[in-house]
mmCIF file of C-alpha atoms in Angstrom:
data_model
loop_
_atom_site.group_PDB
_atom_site.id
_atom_site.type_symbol
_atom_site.label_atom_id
_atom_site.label_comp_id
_atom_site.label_asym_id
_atom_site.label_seq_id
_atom_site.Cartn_x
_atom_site.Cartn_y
_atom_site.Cartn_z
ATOM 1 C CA UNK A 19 12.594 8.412 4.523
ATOM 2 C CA UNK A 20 10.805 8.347 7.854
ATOM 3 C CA UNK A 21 12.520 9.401 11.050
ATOM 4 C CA UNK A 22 9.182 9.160 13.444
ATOM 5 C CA UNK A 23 10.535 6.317 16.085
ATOM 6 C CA UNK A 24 7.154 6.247 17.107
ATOM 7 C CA UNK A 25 5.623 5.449 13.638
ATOM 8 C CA UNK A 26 8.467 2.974 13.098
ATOM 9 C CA UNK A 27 7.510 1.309 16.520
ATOM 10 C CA UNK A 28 3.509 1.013 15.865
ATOM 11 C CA UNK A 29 4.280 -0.379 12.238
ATOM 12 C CA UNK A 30 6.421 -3.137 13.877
ATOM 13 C CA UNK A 31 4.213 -3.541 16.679
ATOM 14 C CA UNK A 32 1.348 -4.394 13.937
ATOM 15 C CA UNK A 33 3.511 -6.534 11.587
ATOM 16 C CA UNK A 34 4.102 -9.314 14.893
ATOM 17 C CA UNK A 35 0.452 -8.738 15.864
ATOM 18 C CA UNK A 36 -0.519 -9.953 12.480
ATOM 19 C CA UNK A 37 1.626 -12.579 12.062
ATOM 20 C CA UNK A 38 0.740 -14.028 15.913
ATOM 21 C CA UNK A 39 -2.761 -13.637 14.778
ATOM 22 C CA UNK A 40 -1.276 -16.073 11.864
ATOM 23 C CA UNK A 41 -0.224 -18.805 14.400
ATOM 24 C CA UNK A 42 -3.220 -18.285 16.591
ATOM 25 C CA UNK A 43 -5.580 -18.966 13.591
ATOM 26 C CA UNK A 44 -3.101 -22.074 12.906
ATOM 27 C CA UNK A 45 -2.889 -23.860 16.097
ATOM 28 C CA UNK A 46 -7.217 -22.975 16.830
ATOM 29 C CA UNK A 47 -8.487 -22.788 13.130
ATOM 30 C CA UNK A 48 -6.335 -25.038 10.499
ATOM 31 C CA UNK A 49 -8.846 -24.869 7.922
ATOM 32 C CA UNK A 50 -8.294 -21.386 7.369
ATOM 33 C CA UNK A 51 -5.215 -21.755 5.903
ATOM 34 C CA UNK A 52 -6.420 -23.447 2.905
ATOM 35 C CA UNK A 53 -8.357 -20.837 1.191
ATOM 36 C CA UNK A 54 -6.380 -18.406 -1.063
ATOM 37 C CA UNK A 55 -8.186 -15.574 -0.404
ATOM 38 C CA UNK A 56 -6.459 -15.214 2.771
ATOM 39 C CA UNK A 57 -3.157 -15.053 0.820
ATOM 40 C CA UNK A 58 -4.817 -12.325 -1.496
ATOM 41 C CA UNK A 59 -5.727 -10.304 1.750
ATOM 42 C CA UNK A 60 -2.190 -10.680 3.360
ATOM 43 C CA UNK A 61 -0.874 -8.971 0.064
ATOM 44 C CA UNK A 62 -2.733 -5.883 0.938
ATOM 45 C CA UNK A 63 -2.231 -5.983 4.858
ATOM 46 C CA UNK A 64 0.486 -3.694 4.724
ATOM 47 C CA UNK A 65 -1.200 -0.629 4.025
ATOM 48 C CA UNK A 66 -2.639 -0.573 7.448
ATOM 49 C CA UNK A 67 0.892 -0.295 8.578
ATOM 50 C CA UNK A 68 1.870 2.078 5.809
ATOM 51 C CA UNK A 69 -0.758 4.501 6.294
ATOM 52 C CA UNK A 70 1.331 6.617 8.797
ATOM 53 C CA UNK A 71 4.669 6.191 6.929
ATOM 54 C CA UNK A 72 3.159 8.046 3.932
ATOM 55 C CA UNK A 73 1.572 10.800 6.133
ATOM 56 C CA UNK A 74 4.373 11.448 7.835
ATOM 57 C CA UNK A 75 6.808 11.652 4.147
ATOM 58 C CA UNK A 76 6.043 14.972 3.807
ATOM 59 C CA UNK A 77 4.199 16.382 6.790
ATOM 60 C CA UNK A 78 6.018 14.880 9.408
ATOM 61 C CA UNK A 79 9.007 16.347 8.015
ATOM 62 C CA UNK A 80 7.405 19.824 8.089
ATOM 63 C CA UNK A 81 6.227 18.970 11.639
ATOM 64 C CA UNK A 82 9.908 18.286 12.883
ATOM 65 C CA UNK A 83 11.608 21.301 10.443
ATOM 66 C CA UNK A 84 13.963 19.403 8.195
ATOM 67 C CA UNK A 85 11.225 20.091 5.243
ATOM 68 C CA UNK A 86 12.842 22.992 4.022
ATOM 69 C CA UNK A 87 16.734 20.997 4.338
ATOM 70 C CA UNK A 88 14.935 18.481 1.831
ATOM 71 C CA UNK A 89 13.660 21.132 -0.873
ATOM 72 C CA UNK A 90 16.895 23.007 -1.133
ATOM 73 C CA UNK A 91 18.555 19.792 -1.709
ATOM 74 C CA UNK A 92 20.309 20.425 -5.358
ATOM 75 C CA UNK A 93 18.353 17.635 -6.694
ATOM 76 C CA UNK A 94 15.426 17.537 -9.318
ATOM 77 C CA UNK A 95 11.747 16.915 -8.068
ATOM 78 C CA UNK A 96 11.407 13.587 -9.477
ATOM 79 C CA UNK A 97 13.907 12.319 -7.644
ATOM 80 C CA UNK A 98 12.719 12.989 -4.102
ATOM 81 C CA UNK A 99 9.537 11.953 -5.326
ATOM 82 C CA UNK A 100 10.827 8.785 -6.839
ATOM 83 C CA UNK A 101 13.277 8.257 -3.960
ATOM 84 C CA UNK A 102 10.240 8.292 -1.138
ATOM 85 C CA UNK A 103 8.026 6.061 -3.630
ATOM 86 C CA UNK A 104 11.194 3.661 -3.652
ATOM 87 C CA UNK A 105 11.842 3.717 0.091
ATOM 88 C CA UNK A 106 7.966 2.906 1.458
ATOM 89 C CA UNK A 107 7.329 0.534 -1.644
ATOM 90 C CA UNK A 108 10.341 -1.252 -0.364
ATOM 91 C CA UNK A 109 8.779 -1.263 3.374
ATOM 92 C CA UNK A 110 5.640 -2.327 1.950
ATOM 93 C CA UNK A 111 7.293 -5.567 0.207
ATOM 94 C CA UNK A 112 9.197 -6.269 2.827
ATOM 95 C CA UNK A 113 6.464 -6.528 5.049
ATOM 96 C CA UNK A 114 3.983 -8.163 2.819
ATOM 97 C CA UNK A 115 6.940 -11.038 2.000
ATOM 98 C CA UNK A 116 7.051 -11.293 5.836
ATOM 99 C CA UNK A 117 3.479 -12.307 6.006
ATOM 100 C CA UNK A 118 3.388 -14.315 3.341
ATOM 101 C CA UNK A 119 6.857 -16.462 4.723
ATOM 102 C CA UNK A 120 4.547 -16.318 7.960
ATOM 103 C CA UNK A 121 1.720 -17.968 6.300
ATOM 104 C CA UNK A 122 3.362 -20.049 4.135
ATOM 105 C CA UNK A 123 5.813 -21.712 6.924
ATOM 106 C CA UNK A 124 2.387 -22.262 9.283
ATOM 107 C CA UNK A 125 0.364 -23.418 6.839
ATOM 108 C CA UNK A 126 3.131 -26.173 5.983
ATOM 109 C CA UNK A 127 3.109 -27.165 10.070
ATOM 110 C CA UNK A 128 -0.325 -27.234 10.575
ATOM 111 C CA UNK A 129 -0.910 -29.203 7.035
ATOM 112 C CA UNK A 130 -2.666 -26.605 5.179
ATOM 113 C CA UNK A 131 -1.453 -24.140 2.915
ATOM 114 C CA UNK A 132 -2.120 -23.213 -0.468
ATOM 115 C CA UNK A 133 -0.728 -23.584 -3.946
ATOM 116 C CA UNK A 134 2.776 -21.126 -4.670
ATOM 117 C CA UNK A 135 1.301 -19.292 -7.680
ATOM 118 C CA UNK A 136 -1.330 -17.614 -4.948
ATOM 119 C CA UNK A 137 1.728 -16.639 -2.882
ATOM 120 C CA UNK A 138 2.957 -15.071 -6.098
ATOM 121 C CA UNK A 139 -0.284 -13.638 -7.126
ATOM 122 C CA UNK A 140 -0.146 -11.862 -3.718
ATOM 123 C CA UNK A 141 2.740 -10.820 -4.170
ATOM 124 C CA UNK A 142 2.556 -9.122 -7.586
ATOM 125 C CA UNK A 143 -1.180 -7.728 -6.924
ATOM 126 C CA UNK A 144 0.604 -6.022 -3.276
ATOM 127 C CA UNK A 145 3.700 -4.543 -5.814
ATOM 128 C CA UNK A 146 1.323 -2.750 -7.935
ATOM 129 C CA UNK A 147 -0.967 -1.627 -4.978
ATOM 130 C CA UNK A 148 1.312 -0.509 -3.214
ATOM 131 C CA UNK A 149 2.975 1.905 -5.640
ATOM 132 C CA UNK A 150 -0.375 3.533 -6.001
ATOM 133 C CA UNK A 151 -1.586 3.676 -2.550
ATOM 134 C CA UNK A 152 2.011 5.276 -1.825
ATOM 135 C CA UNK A 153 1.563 7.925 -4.669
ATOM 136 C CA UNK A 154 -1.819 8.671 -3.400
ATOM 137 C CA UNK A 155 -0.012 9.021 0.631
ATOM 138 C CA UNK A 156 2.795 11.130 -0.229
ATOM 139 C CA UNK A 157 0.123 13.696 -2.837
ATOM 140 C CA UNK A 158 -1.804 13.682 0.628
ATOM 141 C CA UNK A 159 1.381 14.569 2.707
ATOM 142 C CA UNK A 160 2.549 17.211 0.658
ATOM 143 C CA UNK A 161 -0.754 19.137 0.850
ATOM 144 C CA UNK A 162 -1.097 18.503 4.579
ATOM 145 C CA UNK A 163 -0.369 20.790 7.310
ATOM 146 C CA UNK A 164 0.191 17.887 9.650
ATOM 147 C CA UNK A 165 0.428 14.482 9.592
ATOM 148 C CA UNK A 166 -3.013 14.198 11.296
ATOM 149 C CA UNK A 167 -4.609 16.530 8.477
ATOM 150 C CA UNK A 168 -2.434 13.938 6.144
ATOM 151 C CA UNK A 169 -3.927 10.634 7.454
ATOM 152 C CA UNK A 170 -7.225 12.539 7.286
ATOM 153 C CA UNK A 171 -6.902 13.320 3.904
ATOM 154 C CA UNK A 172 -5.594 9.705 2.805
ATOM 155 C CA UNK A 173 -8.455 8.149 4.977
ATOM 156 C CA UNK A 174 -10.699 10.191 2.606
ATOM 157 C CA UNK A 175 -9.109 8.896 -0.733
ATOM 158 C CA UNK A 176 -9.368 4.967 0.720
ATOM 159 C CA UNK A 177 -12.661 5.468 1.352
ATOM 160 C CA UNK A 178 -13.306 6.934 -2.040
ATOM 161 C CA UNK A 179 -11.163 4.343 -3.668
ATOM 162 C CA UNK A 180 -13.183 1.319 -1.720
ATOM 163 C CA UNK A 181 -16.497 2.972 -2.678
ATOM 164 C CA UNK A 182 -15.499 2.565 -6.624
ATOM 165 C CA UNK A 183 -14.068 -0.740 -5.787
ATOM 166 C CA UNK A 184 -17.472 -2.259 -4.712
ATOM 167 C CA UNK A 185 -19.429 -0.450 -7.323
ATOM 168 C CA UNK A 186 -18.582 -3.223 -9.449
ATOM 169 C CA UNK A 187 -20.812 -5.574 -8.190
ATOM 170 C CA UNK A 188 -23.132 -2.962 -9.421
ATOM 171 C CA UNK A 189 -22.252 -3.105 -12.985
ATOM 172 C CA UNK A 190 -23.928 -4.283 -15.561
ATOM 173 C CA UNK A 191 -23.447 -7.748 -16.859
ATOM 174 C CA UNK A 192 -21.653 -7.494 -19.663
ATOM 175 C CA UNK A 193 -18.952 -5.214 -18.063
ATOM 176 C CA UNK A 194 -17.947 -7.837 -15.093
ATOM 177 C CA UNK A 195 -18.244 -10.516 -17.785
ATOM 178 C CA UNK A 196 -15.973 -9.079 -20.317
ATOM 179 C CA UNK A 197 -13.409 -8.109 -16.740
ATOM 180 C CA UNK A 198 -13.786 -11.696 -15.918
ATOM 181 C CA UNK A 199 -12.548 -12.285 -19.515
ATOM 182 C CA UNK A 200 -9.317 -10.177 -19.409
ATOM 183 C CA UNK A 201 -6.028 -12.467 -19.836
ATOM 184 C CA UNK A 202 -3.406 -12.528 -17.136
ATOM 185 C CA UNK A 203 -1.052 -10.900 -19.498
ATOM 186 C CA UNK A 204 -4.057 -7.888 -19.813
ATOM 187 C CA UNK A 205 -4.556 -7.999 -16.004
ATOM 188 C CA UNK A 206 -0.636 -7.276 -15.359
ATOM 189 C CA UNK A 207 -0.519 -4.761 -17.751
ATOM 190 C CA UNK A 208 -3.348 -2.781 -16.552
ATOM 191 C CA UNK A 209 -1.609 -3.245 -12.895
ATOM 192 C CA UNK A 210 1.609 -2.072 -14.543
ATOM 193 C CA UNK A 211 -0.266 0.716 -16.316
ATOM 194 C CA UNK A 212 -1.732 2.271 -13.210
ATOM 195 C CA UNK A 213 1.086 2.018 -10.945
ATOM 196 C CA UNK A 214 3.473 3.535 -13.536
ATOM 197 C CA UNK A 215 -0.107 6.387 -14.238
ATOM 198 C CA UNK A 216 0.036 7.084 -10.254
ATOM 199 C CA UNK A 217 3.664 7.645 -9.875
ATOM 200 C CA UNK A 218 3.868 10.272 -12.856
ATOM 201 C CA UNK A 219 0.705 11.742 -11.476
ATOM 202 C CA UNK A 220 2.367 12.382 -8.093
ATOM 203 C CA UNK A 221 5.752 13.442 -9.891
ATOM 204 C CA UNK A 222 4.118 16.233 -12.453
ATOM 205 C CA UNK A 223 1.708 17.603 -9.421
ATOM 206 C CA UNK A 224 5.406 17.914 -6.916
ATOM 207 C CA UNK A 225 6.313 21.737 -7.116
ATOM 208 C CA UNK A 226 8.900 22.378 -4.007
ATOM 209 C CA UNK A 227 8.423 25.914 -4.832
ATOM 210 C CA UNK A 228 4.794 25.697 -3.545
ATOM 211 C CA UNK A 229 6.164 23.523 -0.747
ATOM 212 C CA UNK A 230 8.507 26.452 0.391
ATOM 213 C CA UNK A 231 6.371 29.225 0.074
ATOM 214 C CA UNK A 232 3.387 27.758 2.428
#
């Protein structure tokens, strides 16, 4: 998947940073651990610490010449596609499920904590993000000459997705009314729908031969 002991050294670095800034927040501010929206946020944590294992999926492996070993491979395109999307999904969960252990075991010391459906919640909402934000990474990679040009170009796409996500205070009435109306059953299958839309998105716009020829 990723063979960059340096990337593999920051993203570690990052998970204990966050999960000290946990205990900190525990021993000094209590309180905090109460509301659920600091669950929510811990669900989506990870992509600060998965933004260079997606640039580096494809680009770092150009960067270090084992690109071309990978392409030849006698294997069909979705399944290095798939493969990647399986292997930093994984990484993702793993590290969100650390944070939310983290959270979960502090809260219960310091007597605060939420409810367990929030911690699932988190969970689920980080599962479907994370598929998408990892399609999005490795499209970037691919089409990068580097992995700086590839963190670049993901930056980009966050900044255009965040942009569209706070447009929707901006919508009419009706429209965040009729949102706020959706089932959870509607909500998980719209999550479902666009994690299983980005991954056959990245898989139908993966041509090695392109990859080989640049």
């Amino acid at each position: 998947m990723v063979k960059s002991p340096g990337t593999t050294r920051r993203a570690v670095f990052g998970l204990f940073l966050c999960i000290g800034w946990l205990l900190f927040n525990g021993l000094a501010l209590p309180w905090m651990f109460r509301f659920p929206l600091l669950v929510l946020l811990l669900g989506l944590f990870p992509f600060v610490l998965m933004f260079g294992y997606c640039a580096d999926s494809f680009a770092g492996e150009r960067e270090r010449g084992t690109l071309e070993v990978l392409l030849l491979s006698p294997v069909p395109d979705w399944t290095i596609v798939c493969g990647k999307t399986i292997a930093l999904v994984m990484v993702w969960l793993l590290v969100c499920g650390a944070l939310l252990t983290a959270h979960a075991s502090i809260g219960s010391i310091v007597g605060g904590g939420v409810a367990l459906h929030w911690y699932a919640l988190s969970f689920s909402v980080s599962a479907v993000v994370s598929v998408i934000v990892t399609c999005l990474g490795l499209i970037a990679s691919w089409h990068a000459a580097s992995v700086q040009a590839a963190q670049q170009t993901f930056s980009y796409a966050f900044v255009a997705l965040t942009i569209v996500v706070m447009l929707y205070i901006y919508l009419p009435a009706e429209v965040t009314r009729w949102v706020q109306r959706l089932s959870p059953e509607w909500l998980a299958v719209l999550g479902v729908g666009s994690a299983c839309g980005s991954l056959i998105v990245a898989v139908g716009t993966f041509h090695r031969e392109r990859l080989l020829l640049r």
